[in-house]
């Protein structure tokens, strides 16, 4: 053998995905990304993503799972977990004792949550106090257009939905920053201290009501909120209001090959799972799609991946079809569909280039996440990785390897460990993202599309 032949047969080569797509696939990719962008424009919170999914699923024949209902292959069911997370299934031909194929993503993203007693006035400016949710660089959230999304459970028991800042005619909200002229002290601080959590106060207004007494600007804002939503100040206690970047998902780059918006992590994988599920014929094994909440703060809470809600859903599916939950878990496979960090040449020294995911190289498969000594990772086995690799290769999916940064640099986690805790073989995979957790994250269209194809292949495995 010549060295060229040896090279070709022995060494692995990775190719930019654009070298592997034909014209038909490129058209499909563009159409897919248009649908994904529309989803992102409609869904900026876990509640909005759940509501969107319920509506879309029902229009495609999914029914709410009722314990004890009769289920046969091809039936489509879902469980809406209190409006904040959702589980869906397409019943397969095999018994659930043979296991199910799961894709699990999360639909919460880092943001600024409103405090329980948030409204105050200082120097005749009205503000909302916030408490950041998830891992953010606080300074990135200053002087950018922000919107208010959420629900309020009013004193009278009515639940009202609030959205301010997304319609072109809406006002936006903002957190101010210090002018550079006076930032001598500020610029000496470390980036995490440039702005304190207690300074992340959102400007609501500046026009005082006519009259005497204190807090006339705050009173004006409360009056406006009362007129539009029927709110009184104490209603903030029973609210889930959150500040997110205002605006729509946009194409990025002169070649339009990238998509920029808030919350790709992890709705980019959530949408990939959903669209793959929606287009399934009757699968061999039952296909399960999970859109979880609270991943960004540790998968905690009743709507997080650690919640027993997941067991309840799979138990109900097993019960309806005469299978055992333990056998089902033991034989199941889960693709923990979450984003990875795309290699950024501007910050090359934070990553091991040989093992980092790259834009346009396809869905990124990750054996382990975690930090330092793999702490917090589920660390998939050779067999689990082999299963994913073979499944994706057989389906013609463009894939690549991912690890999260240099060994000593930091790290992160996903829902994978919590799925593995249930005795379910689990592997991480997802879309590489530039500027993850920033108000505007960047992904490549090609990777979005390949991740949808990967979810489809896993459901059909
Ligand atoms: Mn994530
Ligand atoms: Mn994240």
Coordinates of C-alpha atoms and ligand atoms in Angstrom, one line a residue:
X1 CA 0.0 0.0 0.0
X2 CA 1.1 3.5 -0.7
X3 CA 1.2 6.1 2.1
X4 CA -1.8 7.7 0.4
X5 CA -3.8 4.5 0.5
X6 CA -2.7 3.9 4.1
X7 CA -3.8 7.5 5.0
X8 CA -7.2 7.0 3.3
X9 CA -7.8 3.7 5.0
X10 CA -6.3 4.3 8.5
X11 CA -6.8 7.9 9.4
X12 CA -10.0 9.7 10.0
X13 CA -10.8 12.7 8.0
X14 CA -13.5 15.3 8.8
X15 CA -15.1 17.4 6.1
X16 CA -17.0 20.6 6.3
X17 CA -20.7 19.6 5.9
X18 CA -21.2 21.8 2.9
X19 CA -19.0 19.4 1.0
X20 CA -21.4 16.6 1.8
X21 CA -24.8 18.2 1.1
X22 CA -26.4 18.0 -2.3
X23 CA -28.7 20.7 -3.7
X24 CA -31.9 19.0 -2.5
X25 CA -30.5 18.7 1.0
X26 CA -29.5 22.4 1.0
X27 CA -33.1 23.3 0.0
X28 CA -34.5 21.1 2.8
X29 CA -32.0 22.7 5.2
X30 CA -33.1 26.2 4.3
X31 CA -36.8 25.3 4.6
X32 CA -36.1 23.6 8.0
X33 CA -34.3 26.7 9.3
X34 CA -37.2 29.0 8.3
X35 CA -39.6 26.9 10.4
X36 CA -37.1 26.8 13.2
X37 CA -36.7 30.6 13.2
X38 CA -40.5 31.0 13.3
X39 CA -40.5 28.7 16.3
X40 CA -37.8 30.8 18.0
X41 CA -39.8 34.1 17.3
X42 CA -42.8 32.5 19.0
X43 CA -41.0 30.9 21.9
X44 CA -38.6 32.7 24.3
X45 CA -39.6 30.9 27.5
X46 CA -40.3 27.4 28.6
X47 CA -44.0 28.3 28.9
X48 CA -44.2 29.7 25.4
X49 CA -42.4 26.6 24.0
X50 CA -44.7 24.3 25.9
X51 CA -47.9 26.1 24.7
X52 CA -46.6 26.2 21.1
X53 CA -45.8 22.4 21.3
X54 CA -49.3 21.5 22.7
X55 CA -51.0 23.4 19.9
X56 CA -48.8 22.0 17.2
X57 CA -48.9 18.5 18.5
X58 CA -52.7 18.5 18.8
X59 CA -53.0 19.8 15.2
X60 CA -51.0 16.7 14.2
X61 CA -53.1 14.2 16.0
X62 CA -51.4 14.0 19.4
X63 CA -53.8 13.5 22.3
X64 CA -53.3 14.2 26.0
X65 CA -52.2 10.9 27.7
X66 CA -54.9 9.6 30.0
X67 CA -53.9 6.9 32.5
X68 CA -55.4 3.6 31.5
X69 CA -56.2 4.6 27.9
X70 CA -55.8 2.1 25.2
X71 CA -52.7 2.6 23.1
X72 CA -51.7 0.9 19.9
X73 CA -48.7 1.3 17.5
X74 CA -48.8 4.7 15.8
X75 CA -50.8 6.4 18.5
X76 CA -49.5 9.8 19.5
X77 CA -49.8 11.2 23.0
X78 CA -48.4 13.9 25.1
X79 CA -48.3 15.1 28.7
X80 CA -48.2 18.8 29.5
X81 CA -46.4 19.2 32.8
X82 CA -48.1 22.2 34.3
X83 CA -47.4 24.4 31.3
X84 CA -43.6 24.4 31.8
X85 CA -42.3 21.2 30.3
X86 CA -43.8 18.6 28.0
X87 CA -43.3 14.9 27.1
X88 CA -44.5 13.4 23.9
X89 CA -44.6 9.9 22.5
X90 CA -45.3 8.0 19.3
X91 CA -46.1 4.4 20.2
X92 CA -44.0 1.8 18.4
X93 CA -44.5 -1.7 17.2
X94 CA -42.5 -3.3 19.9
X95 CA -43.5 -3.7 23.6
X96 CA -42.2 -1.0 25.9
X97 CA -40.4 -3.8 27.7
X98 CA -37.9 -3.6 24.8
X99 CA -37.2 0.0 25.7
X100 CA -38.0 3.3 24.1
X101 CA -35.9 5.8 22.1
X102 CA -35.7 9.1 23.8
X103 CA -34.5 12.5 22.7
X104 CA -34.3 14.9 25.6
X105 CA -33.7 18.7 25.3
X106 CA -34.5 21.7 27.5
X107 CA -36.6 24.7 26.7
X108 CA -35.4 27.1 29.4
X109 CA -32.6 29.6 28.7
X110 CA -30.5 32.0 30.8
X111 CA -32.3 35.3 31.4
X112 CA -33.2 37.9 34.1
X113 CA -36.1 36.9 36.3
X114 CA -38.2 39.5 38.0
X115 CA -38.0 39.5 41.8
X116 CA -41.1 38.9 44.0
X117 CA -41.2 42.6 45.1
X118 CA -39.5 44.2 42.1
X119 CA -41.1 47.6 41.5
X120 CA -39.4 50.7 42.9
X121 CA -38.6 54.3 42.0
X122 CA -35.2 56.0 42.4
X123 CA -34.5 59.6 41.3
X124 CA -37.9 59.6 39.6
X125 CA -37.1 56.7 37.4
X126 CA -39.2 53.5 37.8
X127 CA -37.3 50.2 37.8
X128 CA -37.9 46.4 38.1
X129 CA -35.4 44.5 40.2
X130 CA -34.2 41.2 38.7
X131 CA -32.4 38.0 39.7
X132 CA -30.5 36.3 36.9
X133 CA -31.4 32.7 36.0
X134 CA -28.7 30.4 34.7
X135 CA -25.1 31.3 33.8
X136 CA -24.8 34.7 32.3
X137 CA -22.1 37.3 31.8
X138 CA -24.1 40.1 33.3
X139 CA -22.3 42.8 31.3
X140 CA -23.7 41.4 28.1
X141 CA -27.2 42.3 29.2
X142 CA -26.6 46.1 29.5
X143 CA -27.9 48.6 27.0
X144 CA -29.5 46.0 24.7
X145 CA -33.3 45.9 23.8
X146 CA -35.1 43.7 26.3
X147 CA -38.6 42.4 26.5
X148 CA -40.9 41.2 29.4
X149 CA -42.5 37.8 29.1
X150 CA -44.4 35.7 31.5
X151 CA -47.6 35.1 33.5
X152 CA -49.1 36.6 36.6
X153 CA -51.5 34.8 38.9
X154 CA -53.6 37.7 40.0
X155 CA -55.2 38.2 43.4
X156 CA -58.6 37.4 41.9
X157 CA -57.3 34.0 40.7
X158 CA -57.1 35.0 37.0
X159 CA -53.8 34.1 35.2
X160 CA -52.8 36.7 32.7
X161 CA -50.0 36.4 30.1
X162 CA -47.7 39.4 29.7
X163 CA -45.6 40.1 26.6
X164 CA -44.1 43.6 26.2
X165 CA -41.3 44.5 23.8
X166 CA -41.7 42.1 20.9
X167 CA -44.2 43.9 18.7
X168 CA -42.7 46.6 16.5
X169 CA -45.1 49.1 18.1
X170 CA -44.2 48.0 21.7
X171 CA -41.7 49.9 23.9
X172 CA -38.6 47.9 24.8
X173 CA -37.0 47.7 28.2
X174 CA -33.3 48.2 29.1
X175 CA -30.7 48.0 31.8
X176 CA -28.4 51.0 31.7
X177 CA -24.6 51.1 31.9
X178 CA -22.1 53.7 33.0
X179 CA -20.6 56.1 30.4
X180 CA -16.9 55.4 29.6
X181 CA -16.0 59.0 30.7
X182 CA -16.8 58.1 34.3
X183 CA -15.9 54.4 34.2
X184 CA -12.4 54.8 35.6
X185 CA -13.1 52.7 38.6
X186 CA -15.5 50.3 36.8
X187 CA -13.0 49.4 34.2
X188 CA -10.5 48.3 36.8
X189 CA -12.9 45.6 38.0
X190 CA -13.0 42.0 36.8
X191 CA -15.7 41.3 34.2
X192 CA -17.9 39.5 36.8
X193 CA -17.9 42.6 38.9
X194 CA -18.4 45.2 36.2
X195 CA -22.1 45.3 37.1
X196 CA -23.5 43.7 40.3
X197 CA -26.5 41.5 40.4
X198 CA -28.3 44.2 42.4
X199 CA -27.6 46.7 39.6
X200 CA -29.4 44.7 37.0
X201 CA -32.4 46.9 37.3
X202 CA -34.7 47.3 34.3
X203 CA -35.9 50.8 33.4
X204 CA -39.7 50.9 33.2
X205 CA -40.4 54.6 32.9
X206 CA -39.7 58.1 33.9
X207 CA -43.0 60.2 33.7
X208 CA -44.5 61.0 37.1
X209 CA -48.2 61.1 37.5
X210 CA -49.6 64.6 38.2
X211 CA -50.2 65.1 41.9
X212 CA -48.5 65.2 45.3
X213 CA -46.5 62.8 47.3
X214 CA -43.8 60.2 46.7
X215 CA -43.3 57.6 44.0
X216 CA -45.4 59.2 41.3
X217 CA -43.4 57.6 38.5
X218 CA -43.7 54.1 40.1
X219 CA -47.4 54.8 40.5
X220 CA -47.7 55.7 36.9
X221 CA -46.2 52.4 35.9
X222 CA -48.4 50.5 38.2
X223 CA -51.4 52.3 36.8
X224 CA -50.4 51.3 33.2
X225 CA -50.0 47.7 34.3
X226 CA -53.3 47.8 36.0
X227 CA -55.1 49.2 32.9
X228 CA -53.5 46.7 30.6
X229 CA -53.4 43.5 32.7
X230 CA -55.5 44.3 35.8
X231 CA -52.4 44.0 38.1
X232 CA -51.8 45.4 41.5
X233 CA -48.4 45.5 43.1
X234 CA -48.8 42.4 45.3
X235 CA -49.5 40.4 42.2
X236 CA -45.7 40.3 41.4
X237 CA -45.4 37.8 44.2
X238 CA -47.4 35.2 42.3
X239 CA -45.9 35.9 38.9
X240 CA -43.3 34.3 36.7
X241 CA -42.1 37.3 34.8
X242 CA -38.8 37.3 33.0
X243 CA -36.6 39.7 31.0
X244 CA -35.3 38.3 27.7
X245 CA -33.6 39.9 24.7
X246 CA -36.2 41.6 22.4
X247 CA -36.2 40.8 18.7
X248 CA -36.4 38.0 16.2
X249 CA -34.2 35.2 15.0
X250 CA -32.0 36.6 12.1
X251 CA -29.8 35.2 9.4
X252 CA -26.1 36.1 10.2
X253 CA -23.4 36.6 7.6
X254 CA -23.4 37.8 4.0
X255 CA -23.9 34.2 2.9
X256 CA -26.7 33.8 5.4
X257 CA -25.3 30.5 6.6
X258 CA -25.7 31.3 10.3
X259 CA -28.7 32.0 12.6
X260 CA -28.4 34.5 15.4
X261 CA -31.0 34.8 18.2
X262 CA -31.6 34.5 21.9
X263 CA -32.1 31.0 23.4
X264 CA -30.6 28.6 20.8
X265 CA -29.5 26.7 24.0
X266 CA -31.4 24.6 24.0
X267 CA -34.5 25.3 21.9
X268 CA -32.4 24.5 18.8
X269 CA -32.3 20.9 19.9
X270 CA -35.9 21.0 21.3
X271 CA -37.2 22.0 17.8
X272 CA -35.0 19.4 16.1
X273 CA -36.5 16.7 18.3
X274 CA -40.0 17.9 17.8
X275 CA -39.9 18.2 14.0
X276 CA -38.3 14.7 13.8
X277 CA -41.1 13.3 16.0
X278 CA -43.9 15.0 14.2
X279 CA -42.7 13.5 10.9
X280 CA -42.3 9.9 12.2
X281 CA -44.1 7.0 10.6
X282 CA -44.9 4.1 13.1
X283 CA -41.5 3.5 14.7
X284 CA -40.2 0.1 15.8
X285 CA -39.6 1.2 19.4
X286 CA -41.8 3.9 21.0
X287 CA -40.3 7.3 20.4
X288 CA -40.3 9.7 23.3
X289 CA -39.5 13.5 23.0
X290 CA -38.8 15.4 26.2
X291 CA -38.7 19.2 26.4
X292 CA -37.5 19.9 30.0
X293 CA -37.4 23.0 32.1
X294 CA -34.8 24.2 34.6
X295 CA -31.7 22.6 33.0
X296 CA -29.9 25.9 33.3
X297 CA -30.2 25.8 37.1
X298 CA -29.5 22.1 37.6
X299 CA -32.6 20.3 36.2
X300 CA -34.2 20.8 39.6
X301 CA -37.9 21.4 40.4
X302 CA -41.1 19.8 39.4
X303 CA -40.6 20.7 35.7
X304 CA -36.9 19.8 35.6
X305 CA -35.4 16.6 34.3
X306 CA -35.0 15.2 37.9
X307 CA -38.7 15.4 38.5
X308 CA -40.7 12.3 38.9
X309 CA -43.0 13.6 36.2
X310 CA -40.8 11.7 33.7
X311 CA -41.3 8.4 35.6
X312 CA -45.0 9.1 35.8
X313 CA -45.3 9.6 32.0
X314 CA -43.3 6.5 31.1
X315 CA -45.1 4.5 33.8
X316 CA -48.4 5.5 32.3
X317 CA -47.3 4.5 28.8
X318 CA -46.1 1.1 30.2
X319 CA -49.3 0.6 32.2
X320 CA -51.5 1.4 29.1
X321 CA -49.5 -1.2 27.1
X322 CA -48.9 -3.9 29.7
X323 CA -45.2 -3.3 30.2
X324 CA -42.9 -2.8 33.2
X325 CA -41.3 0.6 33.9
X326 CA -38.0 -1.0 35.1
X327 CA -37.7 -3.2 32.0
X328 CA -38.5 -0.2 29.8
X329 CA -35.8 2.0 31.4
X330 CA -33.3 -0.8 31.4
X331 CA -33.6 -1.3 27.6
X332 CA -34.1 2.4 26.6
X333 CA -31.7 4.7 24.9
X334 CA -31.6 8.5 25.4
X335 CA -30.0 11.1 23.2
X336 CA -29.5 14.1 25.6
X337 CA -29.9 16.7 22.9
X338 CA -28.1 19.8 24.1
X339 CA -25.8 22.3 22.5
X340 CA -22.0 22.3 22.6
X341 CA -19.5 25.2 22.3
X342 CA -18.5 25.7 18.7
X343 CA -14.8 26.3 18.3
X344 CA -14.2 30.1 18.2
X345 CA -10.8 31.1 16.7
X346 CA -11.1 34.3 18.7
X347 CA -10.8 32.3 21.9
X348 CA -8.7 29.3 20.5
X349 CA -6.7 28.8 23.6
X350 CA -9.8 27.8 25.7
X351 CA -10.3 24.7 23.6
X352 CA -8.6 21.5 22.5
X353 CA -9.1 22.0 18.7
X354 CA -8.8 18.2 18.1
X355 CA -11.7 17.5 20.3
X356 CA -13.9 20.5 19.9
X357 CA -17.0 20.9 17.8
X358 CA -17.0 23.3 14.8
X359 CA -19.6 25.2 12.9
X360 CA -20.8 23.4 9.9
X361 CA -19.4 20.0 10.8
X362 CA -22.8 18.6 11.7
X363 CA -24.4 17.3 14.9
X364 CA -21.8 17.2 17.7
X365 CA -21.6 14.0 19.7
X366 CA -20.2 14.3 23.2
X367 CA -19.0 11.3 25.2
X368 CA -18.9 13.3 28.4
X369 CA -19.5 16.8 29.7
X370 CA -18.7 17.8 33.3
X371 CA -15.8 19.9 34.6
X372 CA -12.3 19.2 35.6
X373 CA -12.1 15.4 36.2
X374 CA -15.4 14.8 34.3
X375 CA -17.3 15.9 37.4
X376 CA -21.0 15.9 36.8
X377 CA -20.8 13.9 33.5
X378 CA -22.6 10.7 32.7
X379 CA -19.6 9.6 30.6
X380 CA -21.2 7.4 27.9
X381 CA -19.7 3.9 27.4
X382 CA -17.9 2.8 24.3
X383 CA -20.9 0.7 23.4
X384 CA -23.3 3.7 23.7
X385 CA -21.0 5.8 21.5
X386 CA -20.8 3.0 19.1
X387 CA -24.6 2.8 18.9
X388 CA -24.9 6.5 18.1
X389 CA -22.1 6.5 15.6
X390 CA -23.5 3.5 13.7
X391 CA -27.0 4.8 13.8
X392 CA -26.0 8.2 12.4
X393 CA -23.7 6.7 9.8
X394 CA -26.4 4.4 8.6
X395 CA -28.8 7.3 8.3
X396 CA -26.2 9.5 6.4
X397 CA -26.2 12.1 9.2
X398 CA -23.2 14.5 9.2
X399 CA -21.7 14.3 12.7
X400 CA -18.6 15.4 14.6
X401 CA -17.0 15.0 18.0
X402 CA -17.5 17.5 20.9
X403 CA -15.9 18.2 24.2
X404 CA -16.5 21.3 26.3
X405 CA -13.3 23.2 26.2
X406 CA -9.8 22.4 27.6
X407 CA -9.6 19.9 30.4
X408 CA -8.7 22.5 33.1
X409 CA -10.7 25.3 31.7
X410 CA -14.2 24.9 33.2
X411 CA -17.1 22.8 32.0
X412 CA -20.8 22.3 32.1
X413 CA -23.5 19.7 32.3
X414 CA -26.7 18.6 30.6
X415 CA -29.7 16.4 31.5
X416 CA -27.6 13.3 30.5
X417 CA -26.6 12.3 34.0
X418 CA -30.2 12.4 35.3
X419 CA -31.3 10.1 32.4
X420 CA -28.4 7.7 33.1
X421 CA -29.4 7.7 36.8
X422 CA -32.7 6.1 35.7
X423 CA -30.7 3.2 34.2
X424 CA -31.1 4.5 30.7
X425 CA -28.1 4.4 28.3
X426 CA -27.5 8.1 27.4
X427 CA -25.3 10.0 25.0
X428 CA -25.0 13.8 24.6
X429 CA -25.3 15.3 21.2
X430 CA -26.4 18.6 19.8
X431 CA -25.8 21.8 17.8
X432 CA -22.5 23.7 18.2
X433 CA -23.1 27.3 19.4
X434 CA -20.9 30.4 19.2
X435 CA -21.3 32.8 22.2
X436 CA -23.4 30.3 24.2
X437 CA -25.5 32.0 26.9
X438 CA -25.0 35.4 25.4
X439 CA -28.2 37.5 24.6
X440 CA -27.5 36.6 20.9
X441 CA -26.2 33.1 20.3
X442 CA -25.0 31.9 16.9
X443 CA -25.5 28.5 15.2
X444 CA -25.0 27.2 11.7
X445 CA -28.0 26.2 9.6
X446 CA -26.3 23.1 8.5
X447 CA -25.8 21.9 12.1
X448 CA -29.4 22.7 13.0
X449 CA -30.6 20.6 10.1
X450 CA -28.2 17.6 10.8
X451 CA -29.3 17.6 14.4
X452 CA -32.9 17.2 13.3
X453 CA -31.8 14.3 11.1
X454 CA -29.9 12.8 14.0
X455 CA -33.0 12.9 16.3
X456 CA -35.0 11.2 13.5
X457 CA -32.3 8.5 13.2
X458 CA -32.3 7.9 17.0
X459 CA -36.1 7.6 17.1
X460 CA -36.0 5.0 14.3
X461 CA -33.0 3.0 15.7
Ligands
LIG1 MN1 -28.2 23.5 27.3
LIG2 MN1 -27.0 26.3 28.8

